[in-house]
């Protein structure tokens, strides 16, 4: 294989059978359960990387079902997003994510810097309740629930919330184990069509786990639950801060 061929084909690993295809990445009928809660502000400050600043003492715990994803297929993920500000702009910082599909784990980490790990999340309707769970191996470490479609939300406001900036800490090591890439990445969800959005009574239970420490941001008070169905495109990112310069 010639060097020119390698340069032309080298967009993902492994070279001859990449774990994911080139974008763009479109999601149809993407379903969210987002439970917003108050937590310990000191623990938030210890986890949010500068120059981001926590926007209050709030965490959004998200369960996301993706039945139709370009290149990635059908999968589910879950994790914590922390409301932050960056140079005066409000957005969300993805603190941790767990999902059950190799392609988006590899693509999410390599392209954007999503903090993705392999686990077993679910999101489904159980009679009159929207239920999300996260198992890491045999251990249940997160359970979220919300009453099904109790109250309709304003779709324009929900779309605006999905269109806000998102921030990630991208880390890629050098071959000697030192950091080669250490960047703050900003990205957006694009071409958003909100098909439905509802709220209702919500609850969230987080349990301690050594390798999936979602409970390190404890639930002090549940503030709201939101159930959303939308079509959208995951936009590519840009570097807004380089920690190695």
Coordinates of N, CA and C in Angstrom, one line a residue:
X1 N 0.8 -1.2 0.0 CA 0.0 0.0 0.0 C 0.9 1.2 0.0
X2 N 0.6 2.2 -0.9 CA 1.5 3.4 -1.0 C 1.1 4.4 0.0
X3 N 2.1 5.3 0.3 CA 1.9 6.3 1.4 C 0.7 7.2 1.0
X4 N 0.6 7.5 -0.3 CA -0.6 8.3 -0.7 C -1.9 7.7 -0.4
X5 N -2.0 6.4 -0.6 CA -3.2 5.6 -0.4 C -3.5 5.7 1.1
X6 N -2.5 5.5 1.9 CA -2.7 5.6 3.4 C -3.3 6.9 3.8
X7 N -2.7 8.0 3.3 CA -3.1 9.3 3.7 C -4.6 9.6 3.2
X8 N -4.9 9.0 2.1 CA -6.3 9.2 1.5 C -7.3 8.5 2.3
X9 N -6.9 7.3 2.8 CA -7.9 6.4 3.5 C -7.9 6.6 5.0
X10 N -7.0 7.3 5.6 CA -6.7 7.3 7.0 C -7.6 8.3 7.7
X11 N -8.9 8.0 7.9 CA -9.8 8.8 8.6 C -10.2 8.2 10.0
X12 N -10.0 6.8 10.1 CA -10.4 6.1 11.3 C -9.6 4.8 11.4
X13 N -9.6 4.2 12.6 CA -8.9 3.0 12.9 C -10.0 1.8 12.9
X14 N -9.6 0.6 12.5 CA -8.3 0.3 11.8 C -8.4 0.7 10.3
X15 N -7.3 0.8 9.7 CA -7.2 1.4 8.3 C -8.1 0.7 7.3
X16 N -8.0 -0.7 7.3 CA -8.6 -1.5 6.3 C -10.1 -1.8 6.6
X17 N -10.5 -1.5 7.9 CA -11.9 -1.8 8.2 C -12.3 -0.9 9.4
X18 N -12.5 0.4 9.1 CA -12.8 1.4 10.1 C -14.0 1.0 11.0
X19 N -13.9 1.4 12.3 CA -15.0 1.1 13.2 C -16.3 1.9 12.9
X20 N -16.2 3.0 12.1 CA -17.3 3.8 11.8 C -17.1 4.5 10.5
X21 N -18.1 4.9 9.7 CA -17.9 5.5 8.4 C -17.8 7.0 8.6
X22 N -17.4 7.7 7.5 CA -17.3 9.2 7.6 C -18.7 9.8 7.8
X23 N -18.8 10.9 8.4 CA -20.1 11.6 8.6 C -20.6 12.2 7.3
X24 N -21.7 13.0 7.3 CA -22.4 13.4 8.5 C -23.3 12.3 9.2
X25 N -23.6 12.5 10.5 CA -24.3 11.5 11.2 C -25.7 12.0 11.6
X26 N -26.7 11.4 10.9 CA -28.1 11.8 11.1 C -28.8 10.8 12.0
X27 N -29.6 11.3 12.9 CA -30.4 10.5 13.9 C -31.9 10.8 13.7
X28 N -32.6 9.7 13.5 CA -34.1 9.8 13.3 C -34.8 9.2 14.5
X29 N -35.8 9.9 15.0 CA -36.5 9.4 16.2 C -35.6 9.2 17.4
X30 N -34.7 10.1 17.6 CA -33.9 10.1 18.8 C -34.7 10.4 20.0
X31 N -34.7 9.6 21.0 CA -35.6 9.7 22.1 C -34.7 10.0 23.4
X32 N -35.1 11.0 24.1 CA -34.4 11.4 25.3 C -35.3 11.3 26.6
X33 N -34.7 10.9 27.7 CA -35.3 11.1 29.0 C -34.2 11.9 29.7
X34 N -34.5 13.2 30.1 CA -33.5 14.0 30.8 C -34.1 14.4 32.1
X35 N -33.3 14.0 33.2 CA -33.7 14.3 34.5 C -32.7 15.3 35.1
X36 N -33.2 16.5 35.4 CA -32.4 17.6 35.9 C -32.4 17.6 37.5
X37 N -31.3 17.7 38.1 CA -31.2 17.6 39.6 C -30.1 18.5 40.1
X38 N -30.3 18.9 41.4 CA -29.3 19.6 42.1 C -28.3 18.7 42.8
X39 N -27.0 19.1 42.8 CA -26.0 18.3 43.4 C -25.1 19.2 44.2
X40 N -24.0 18.6 44.7 CA -23.0 19.2 45.6 C -22.2 20.2 44.7
X41 N -22.2 21.5 44.9 CA -21.5 22.5 44.1 C -20.0 22.3 44.1
X42 N -19.5 21.9 45.3 CA -18.0 21.7 45.4 C -17.5 20.5 44.5
X43 N -18.3 19.5 44.5 CA -18.0 18.4 43.6 C -18.1 18.7 42.2
X44 N -19.0 19.5 41.8 CA -19.1 20.0 40.4 C -17.9 20.8 40.0
X45 N -17.4 21.7 40.9 CA -16.3 22.5 40.6 C -15.0 21.7 40.4
X46 N -15.0 20.6 41.2 CA -13.8 19.7 41.1 C -13.7 18.9 39.8
X47 N -14.9 18.7 39.1 CA -15.0 17.9 37.9 C -15.0 18.7 36.6
X48 N -15.4 19.9 36.7 CA -15.6 20.7 35.4 C -14.2 21.3 35.1
X49 N -13.7 21.1 33.9 CA -12.3 21.6 33.6 C -12.4 23.1 33.2
X50 N -11.4 23.8 33.7 CA -11.2 25.2 33.2 C -10.9 25.2 31.7
X51 N -11.3 26.2 31.0 CA -11.9 27.4 31.4 C -13.4 27.4 31.5
X52 N -14.0 26.2 31.5 CA -15.5 26.1 31.7 C -15.8 26.4 33.2
X53 N -16.9 26.9 33.4 CA -17.4 27.3 34.8 C -18.8 26.7 35.0
X54 N -19.0 25.9 36.1 CA -20.3 25.4 36.4 C -21.3 26.5 36.4
X55 N -22.5 26.2 35.8 CA -23.6 27.2 35.8 C -24.6 26.8 36.9
X56 N -24.2 27.1 38.1 CA -25.1 26.7 39.3 C -24.6 25.4 39.8
X57 N -25.6 24.7 40.4 CA -25.3 23.4 41.1 C -26.2 22.3 40.5
X58 N -26.3 22.3 39.2 CA -27.3 21.5 38.5 C -26.6 20.5 37.6
X59 N -27.1 19.3 37.5 CA -26.7 18.2 36.5 C -27.9 17.7 35.8
X60 N -27.7 17.4 34.5 CA -28.7 16.8 33.7 C -28.3 15.3 33.4
X61 N -29.1 14.4 34.0 CA -28.8 13.0 33.7 C -29.7 12.6 32.5
X62 N -29.0 12.1 31.4 CA -29.7 11.8 30.2 C -29.7 10.3 29.8
X63 N -30.8 9.8 29.4 CA -30.9 8.5 28.8 C -31.4 8.8 27.4
X64 N -30.7 8.2 26.4 CA -30.9 8.5 25.0 C -31.0 7.2 24.2
X65 N -32.2 7.1 23.5 CA -32.4 5.9 22.6 C -32.3 6.3 21.2
X66 N -31.4 5.7 20.4 CA -31.2 6.0 19.0 C -31.4 4.8 18.1
X67 N -32.7 4.7 17.6 CA -33.0 3.5 16.9 C -32.6 3.6 15.4
X68 N -32.2 4.8 14.9 CA -31.9 4.9 13.5 C -30.8 6.0 13.3
X69 N -29.5 5.5 13.4 CA -28.4 6.4 13.4 C -27.5 6.1 12.2
X70 N -27.2 7.1 11.4 CA -26.4 6.9 10.2 C -25.0 6.3 10.6
X71 N -24.7 5.2 10.0 CA -23.4 4.6 10.3 C -23.3 3.9 11.6
X72 N -24.1 4.2 12.6 CA -23.9 3.7 13.9 C -25.0 2.6 14.2
X73 N -26.1 2.7 13.5 CA -27.2 1.7 13.7 C -28.1 2.0 14.8
X74 N -28.4 1.0 15.7 CA -29.5 1.1 16.7 C -28.8 0.9 18.0
X75 N -28.8 1.9 18.9 CA -28.2 1.8 20.2 C -28.8 2.7 21.2
X76 N -28.3 2.6 22.5 CA -28.8 3.4 23.6 C -27.5 3.9 24.3
X77 N -27.6 5.2 24.9 CA -26.6 5.7 25.7 C -27.1 6.4 26.9
X78 N -26.3 6.7 27.9 CA -26.7 7.5 29.0 C -25.5 8.2 29.6
X79 N -25.8 9.2 30.4 CA -24.7 9.9 31.1 C -25.1 11.2 31.6
X80 N -24.1 11.9 32.1 CA -24.3 13.2 32.8 C -23.8 14.4 32.0
X81 N -24.6 15.4 31.9 CA -24.2 16.7 31.2 C -24.4 17.8 32.3
X82 N -23.3 18.6 32.4 CA -23.3 19.6 33.4 C -23.5 21.0 32.7
X83 N -24.5 21.7 33.1 CA -24.6 23.1 32.6 C -23.4 24.0 33.0
X84 N -22.8 24.6 32.0 CA -21.6 25.4 32.2 C -21.7 26.7 31.4
X85 N -20.8 27.6 31.7 CA -20.6 28.8 30.9 C -19.1 28.8 30.3
X86 N -19.0 29.3 29.1 CA -17.7 29.4 28.5 C -17.6 30.8 27.8
X87 N -16.7 31.6 28.4 CA -16.6 33.0 27.9 C -17.9 33.7 27.7
X88 N -18.7 33.5 28.8 CA -20.0 34.2 28.8 C -21.2 33.5 28.1
X89 N -20.9 32.4 27.5 CA -22.0 31.7 26.7 C -22.4 30.4 27.5
X90 N -23.7 30.2 27.6 CA -24.2 29.0 28.3 C -24.1 27.8 27.4
X91 N -23.8 26.6 28.0 CA -23.8 25.4 27.2 C -23.8 24.2 28.2
X92 N -23.4 23.0 27.7 CA -23.4 21.8 28.5 C -22.1 21.1 28.3
X93 N -21.5 20.6 29.4 CA -20.3 19.8 29.4 C -20.6 18.3 29.6
X94 N -20.2 17.5 28.7 CA -20.5 16.0 28.8 C -19.4 15.5 29.8
X95 N -19.9 15.1 31.0 CA -19.0 14.6 32.0 C -18.7 13.1 31.8
X96 N -19.7 12.3 31.5 CA -19.5 10.8 31.3 C -20.6 10.3 30.5
X97 N -20.3 9.2 29.7 CA -21.3 8.6 28.9 C -21.0 7.1 28.8
X98 N -22.1 6.3 28.8 CA -22.1 4.9 28.7 C -23.0 4.4 27.6
X99 N -22.5 3.5 26.8 CA -23.4 3.0 25.7 C -23.0 1.6 25.3
X100 N -23.8 1.0 24.3 CA -23.7 -0.4 24.1 C -23.4 -0.7 22.6
X101 N -22.6 0.2 22.0 CA -22.3 0.0 20.5 C -20.9 0.5 20.2
X102 N -20.1 -0.4 19.6 CA -18.6 -0.1 19.4 C -18.4 1.1 18.5
X103 N -19.2 1.2 17.4 CA -19.0 2.3 16.4 C -19.0 3.7 17.0
X104 N -20.1 4.0 17.7 CA -20.2 5.4 18.3 C -19.3 5.6 19.5
X105 N -18.8 4.5 20.1 CA -17.8 4.6 21.2 C -16.5 5.1 20.5
X106 N -16.1 4.4 19.5 CA -14.8 4.7 18.8 C -14.9 6.1 18.1
X107 N -16.0 6.3 17.3 CA -16.2 7.5 16.6 C -16.3 8.7 17.5
X108 N -17.1 8.5 18.6 CA -17.3 9.6 19.5 C -16.0 10.1 20.2
X109 N -15.2 9.1 20.6 CA -14.0 9.4 21.3 C -12.9 10.0 20.4
X110 N -12.8 9.4 19.2 CA -11.7 9.8 18.3 C -12.0 11.1 17.6
X111 N -13.3 11.4 17.2 CA -13.6 12.6 16.4 C -13.8 13.8 17.4
X112 N -14.7 13.6 18.3 CA -15.1 14.8 19.2 C -14.4 14.8 20.5
X113 N -14.2 13.6 21.1 CA -13.7 13.5 22.5 C -14.8 13.2 23.4
X114 N -15.9 12.6 23.0 CA -17.0 12.2 23.9 C -16.4 11.2 24.9
X115 N -16.8 11.3 26.2 CA -16.2 10.5 27.2 C -17.0 9.1 27.3
X116 N -16.9 8.3 26.3 CA -17.7 7.1 26.2 C -17.0 5.9 26.7
X117 N -17.8 5.0 27.4 CA -17.4 3.7 27.8 C -18.5 2.7 27.5
X118 N -18.1 1.4 27.4 CA -19.0 0.4 27.1 C -19.8 -0.1 28.4
X119 N -21.1 -0.1 28.3 CA -22.0 -0.6 29.4 C -23.3 -1.0 28.7
X120 N -24.3 -1.1 29.6 CA -25.6 -1.6 29.1 C -26.8 -0.7 29.5
X121 N -27.0 0.4 28.8 CA -28.2 1.3 29.2 C -29.4 0.9 28.4
X122 N -30.6 1.3 29.0 CA -31.9 1.0 28.3 C -32.7 2.3 28.5
X123 N -33.7 2.4 27.6 CA -34.7 3.5 27.7 C -36.0 2.9 27.0
X124 N -37.1 2.8 27.8 CA -38.3 2.2 27.3 C -39.5 2.8 28.0
X125 N -40.7 2.5 27.5 CA -41.9 2.8 28.1 C -42.5 1.6 28.9
X126 N -42.7 1.7 30.2 CA -43.2 0.7 31.0 C -44.6 1.1 31.4
X127 N -45.6 0.7 30.7 CA -47.0 1.0 30.9 C -47.2 2.5 30.9
X128 N -47.2 3.1 32.1 CA -47.5 4.6 32.2 C -46.2 5.4 32.6
X129 N -45.1 4.8 32.4 CA -43.8 5.4 32.9 C -42.7 5.3 31.8
X130 N -42.0 6.4 31.6 CA -40.7 6.3 30.9 C -39.6 5.9 31.8
X131 N -38.9 4.8 31.5 CA -37.9 4.3 32.4 C -36.6 4.2 31.7
X132 N -35.5 4.7 32.3 CA -34.2 4.5 31.8 C -33.3 3.8 32.9
X133 N -32.4 2.9 32.4 CA -31.5 2.2 33.4 C -30.1 2.2 32.8
X134 N -29.2 2.0 33.7 CA -27.8 1.7 33.3 C -27.2 0.6 34.2
X135 N -26.8 -0.5 33.5 CA -26.1 -1.6 34.2 C -24.6 -1.5 33.7
X136 N -23.7 -1.7 34.6 CA -22.3 -1.8 34.3 C -21.9 -3.3 34.7
X137 N -21.8 -4.1 33.7 CA -21.8 -5.6 34.0 C -23.1 -6.0 34.7
X138 N -23.0 -6.7 35.8 CA -24.2 -7.1 36.5 C -24.8 -6.1 37.5
X139 N -24.2 -4.9 37.6 CA -24.5 -4.0 38.6 C -25.4 -2.9 38.1
X140 N -26.6 -2.7 38.6 CA -27.5 -1.6 38.3 C -27.0 -0.3 39.0
X141 N -26.6 0.7 38.2 CA -26.1 1.9 38.9 C -26.9 3.2 38.6
X142 N -27.9 3.1 37.7 CA -28.7 4.3 37.5 C -30.1 3.8 37.1
X143 N -31.1 4.5 37.7 CA -32.5 4.2 37.3 C -33.2 5.6 37.3
X144 N -33.8 6.0 36.2 CA -34.5 7.2 36.0 C -35.9 6.9 35.6
X145 N -36.9 7.7 36.0 CA -38.3 7.4 35.6 C -39.0 8.7 35.6
X146 N -40.1 8.8 34.7 CA -40.9 9.9 34.5 C -42.3 9.5 34.1
X147 N -43.3 10.2 34.6 CA -44.7 9.9 34.2 C -44.8 10.2 32.7
X148 N -45.5 9.3 31.9 CA -45.5 9.3 30.5 C -46.5 10.4 30.0
X149 N -45.9 11.4 29.3 CA -46.7 12.5 28.6 C -47.8 13.1 29.5
X150 N -47.3 13.6 30.7 CA -48.3 14.2 31.6 C -48.6 15.6 31.1
X151 N -47.6 16.4 30.5 CA -47.8 17.7 30.1 C -47.0 18.0 28.9
X152 N -47.5 18.6 27.8 CA -46.8 18.9 26.6 C -45.9 20.2 26.8
X153 N -44.7 20.2 26.3 CA -43.8 21.3 26.4 C -43.8 22.1 25.1
X154 N -43.4 23.4 25.2 CA -43.2 24.2 24.0 C -42.1 23.7 23.2
X155 N -42.4 23.3 21.9 CA -41.4 22.7 21.1 C -40.3 23.6 20.6
X156 N -40.6 24.9 20.5 CA -39.6 25.9 20.1 C -38.6 26.0 21.2
X157 N -39.0 26.1 22.5 CA -38.1 26.2 23.6 C -37.2 24.9 23.7
X158 N -37.8 23.8 23.5 CA -37.1 22.5 23.6 C -36.0 22.5 22.4
X159 N -36.4 22.9 21.2 CA -35.4 23.0 20.1 C -34.3 23.9 20.5
X160 N -34.6 25.1 21.1 CA -33.5 26.0 21.4 C -32.6 25.4 22.5
X161 N -33.1 24.6 23.4 CA -32.2 23.9 24.4 C -31.3 22.9 23.7
X162 N -31.8 22.2 22.7 CA -31.0 21.2 22.0 C -29.9 21.8 21.2
X163 N -30.2 23.1 20.7 CA -29.3 23.8 19.8 C -28.2 24.5 20.5
X164 N -28.2 24.5 21.9 CA -27.2 25.2 22.6 C -25.8 24.6 22.4
X165 N -24.7 25.3 22.6 CA -23.4 24.7 22.5 C -23.1 23.6 23.5
X166 N -22.3 22.6 23.1 CA -21.9 21.5 23.9 C -20.3 21.5 23.9
X167 N -19.8 21.0 25.1 CA -18.3 21.1 25.2 C -17.8 19.7 25.7
X168 N -16.6 19.3 25.2 CA -16.0 18.0 25.5 C -14.5 18.2 25.8
X169 N -14.0 17.4 26.6 CA -12.5 17.4 26.8 C -12.0 16.2 26.0
X170 N -11.3 16.5 24.9 CA -10.7 15.4 24.1 C -9.3 15.2 24.5
X171 N -9.0 13.9 24.8 CA -7.6 13.5 25.2 C -7.2 12.3 24.3
X172 N -6.1 12.4 23.6 CA -5.5 11.3 22.8 C -4.0 11.2 23.3
X173 N -3.6 10.1 23.8 CA -2.2 9.9 24.2 C -1.2 9.7 23.1
X174 N 0.0 10.1 23.3 CA 1.1 9.8 22.4 C 1.6 8.4 22.6
X175 N 2.4 7.9 21.8 CA 2.9 6.5 21.9 C 3.7 6.2 23.1
X176 N 4.2 7.3 23.8 CA 5.0 7.1 25.0 C 4.1 7.3 26.2
X177 N 2.8 7.5 26.0 CA 1.8 7.6 27.1 C 1.6 9.0 27.6
X178 N 2.4 10.0 27.1 CA 2.1 11.4 27.4 C 1.0 11.9 26.5
X179 N 0.3 13.0 26.9 CA -0.8 13.5 26.1 C -0.3 14.1 24.8
X180 N -0.8 13.7 23.7 CA -0.5 14.3 22.4 C -1.6 15.3 22.0
X181 N -2.9 15.0 22.3 CA -4.0 15.9 22.1 C -4.7 16.1 23.5
X182 N -4.9 17.3 23.9 CA -5.6 17.6 25.1 C -6.3 19.0 24.8
X183 N -7.6 18.9 24.4 CA -8.3 20.1 23.9 C -9.7 20.1 24.4
X184 N -10.2 21.4 24.5 CA -11.6 21.6 24.8 C -12.3 21.8 23.4
X185 N -13.3 20.9 23.1 CA -14.0 20.9 21.8 C -15.4 21.4 22.0
X186 N -15.8 22.2 21.1 CA -17.2 22.7 21.0 C -17.9 22.1 19.8
X187 N -19.2 21.7 20.0 CA -19.9 21.1 18.9 C -21.4 21.5 19.1
X188 N -22.2 21.3 18.1 CA -23.6 21.6 18.1 C -24.4 20.5 17.5
X189 N -25.7 20.3 17.9 CA -26.7 19.6 17.2 C -27.3 20.4 16.1
X190 N -27.5 19.9 14.9 CA -27.9 20.7 13.8 C -29.2 20.1 13.1
X191 N -29.8 20.9 12.3 CA -31.0 20.4 11.5 C -32.0 19.7 12.4
X192 N -32.4 20.4 13.5 CA -33.2 19.7 14.6 C -34.7 19.9 14.2
X193 N -35.4 18.7 14.3 CA -36.9 18.7 14.2 C -37.4 18.0 15.5
X194 N -38.0 18.8 16.3 CA -38.6 18.2 17.6 C -40.0 17.7 17.2
X195 N -40.2 16.4 17.4 CA -41.4 15.8 17.1 C -42.4 15.7 18.2
X196 N -41.9 15.8 19.4 CA -42.7 15.8 20.6 C -41.8 16.0 21.8
X197 N -42.4 16.7 22.9 CA -41.7 16.9 24.1 C -42.7 17.0 25.2
X198 N -42.4 16.4 26.4 CA -43.4 16.3 27.5 C -42.6 16.3 28.8
X199 N -43.3 16.7 29.8 CA -42.8 16.6 31.2 C -43.8 15.9 32.1
X200 N -43.3 15.5 33.3 CA -44.1 14.8 34.2 C -43.3 14.6 35.5
X201 N -43.9 14.0 36.5 CA -43.1 13.7 37.8 C -42.0 12.8 37.4
X202 N -40.8 13.1 38.1 CA -39.6 12.3 37.7 C -38.8 11.9 39.0
X203 N -38.0 10.9 38.9 CA -37.2 10.4 40.0 C -35.9 9.8 39.4
X204 N -34.8 9.9 40.2 CA -33.5 9.4 39.7 C -32.8 8.8 40.9
X205 N -32.3 7.6 40.7 CA -31.5 6.9 41.7 C -30.1 6.5 41.1
X206 N -29.0 6.9 41.7 CA -27.7 6.7 41.3 C -27.0 5.9 42.4
X207 N -26.2 4.8 42.0 CA -25.5 4.0 42.9 C -24.0 4.0 42.6
X208 N -23.2 3.8 43.7 CA -21.8 3.9 43.6 C -21.2 2.7 42.8
X209 N -20.2 3.0 41.9 CA -19.5 2.0 41.2 C -18.1 2.5 40.9
X210 N -17.1 1.6 41.1 CA -15.7 2.1 40.9 C -15.3 2.6 39.5
X211 N -15.9 2.0 38.5 CA -15.6 2.3 37.1 C -16.6 3.1 36.4
X212 N -17.7 3.3 37.0 CA -18.8 4.1 36.4 C -19.4 5.0 37.5
X213 N -18.6 6.0 37.9 CA -18.9 6.8 39.1 C -19.9 7.9 38.9
X214 N -21.1 7.5 38.4 CA -22.1 8.5 38.2 C -22.6 9.1 39.6
X215 N -22.5 8.3 40.7 CA -23.0 8.8 42.0 C -22.0 9.7 42.6
X216 N -20.9 10.0 42.0 CA -20.0 11.0 42.6 C -20.6 12.4 42.5
X217 N -21.6 12.6 41.7 CA -22.5 13.8 41.7 C -23.8 13.4 42.3
X218 N -24.0 13.5 43.6 CA -25.2 12.9 44.2 C -26.4 13.7 43.9
X219 N -27.5 13.0 43.9 CA -28.9 13.6 43.7 C -29.3 14.2 45.1
X220 N -29.4 15.5 45.1 CA -29.9 16.2 46.3 C -31.4 16.6 46.1
X221 N -31.7 16.9 44.9 CA -33.1 17.3 44.7 C -33.4 17.2 43.2
X222 N -34.4 16.4 42.8 CA -34.8 16.3 41.4 C -35.7 17.6 41.1
X223 N -35.3 18.3 40.0 CA -35.9 19.5 39.6 C -36.9 19.3 38.5
X224 N -36.7 18.4 37.5 CA -37.6 18.2 36.4 C -37.2 17.0 35.6
X225 N -38.2 16.5 34.9 CA -38.0 15.4 33.9 C -38.6 15.9 32.6
X226 N -37.9 15.5 31.5 CA -38.3 15.9 30.2 C -38.1 14.6 29.3
X227 N -39.1 14.4 28.4 CA -39.1 13.3 27.5 C -39.3 13.9 26.1
X228 N -38.3 13.6 25.2 CA -38.2 14.3 23.9 C -38.0 13.3 22.8
X229 N -38.7 13.5 21.7 CA -38.4 12.7 20.4 C -38.1 13.7 19.3
X230 N -36.9 13.5 18.7 CA -36.5 14.5 17.7 C -35.6 13.8 16.6
X231 N -35.6 14.5 15.4 CA -34.6 14.1 14.4 C -33.5 15.2 14.4
X232 N -32.3 14.8 14.2 CA -31.2 15.8 14.3 C -29.9 15.3 13.7
X233 N -29.0 16.2 13.4 CA -27.7 15.8 12.9 C -26.6 16.2 13.9
X234 N -25.7 15.3 14.2 CA -24.6 15.6 15.1 C -23.5 16.3 14.3
X235 N -23.3 17.6 14.6 CA -22.3 18.3 13.8 C -20.9 18.0 14.3
X236 N -20.0 18.2 13.4 CA -18.6 18.1 13.8 C -18.1 19.2 14.7
X237 N -17.0 19.1 15.3 CA -16.6 20.1 16.3 C -15.5 21.0 15.9
X238 N -15.2 21.9 16.8 CA -14.0 22.8 16.7 C -13.3 22.9 18.0
X239 N -12.0 23.1 17.9 CA -11.2 23.3 19.1 C -11.3 24.7 19.6
X240 N -11.7 24.9 20.9 CA -11.8 26.3 21.4 C -10.8 26.6 22.5
X241 N -10.0 25.5 23.0 CA -9.0 25.7 23.9 C -8.0 24.5 23.8
X242 N -6.7 24.8 23.8 CA -5.7 23.8 23.7 C -4.9 23.8 25.0
X243 N -5.0 22.7 25.8 CA -4.3 22.7 27.1 C -2.8 22.5 27.0
X244 N -2.3 22.1 25.8 CA -0.9 21.9 25.6 C -0.1 23.1 25.1
X245 N -0.8 24.2 24.9 CA -0.1 25.4 24.4 C -0.2 26.5 25.4

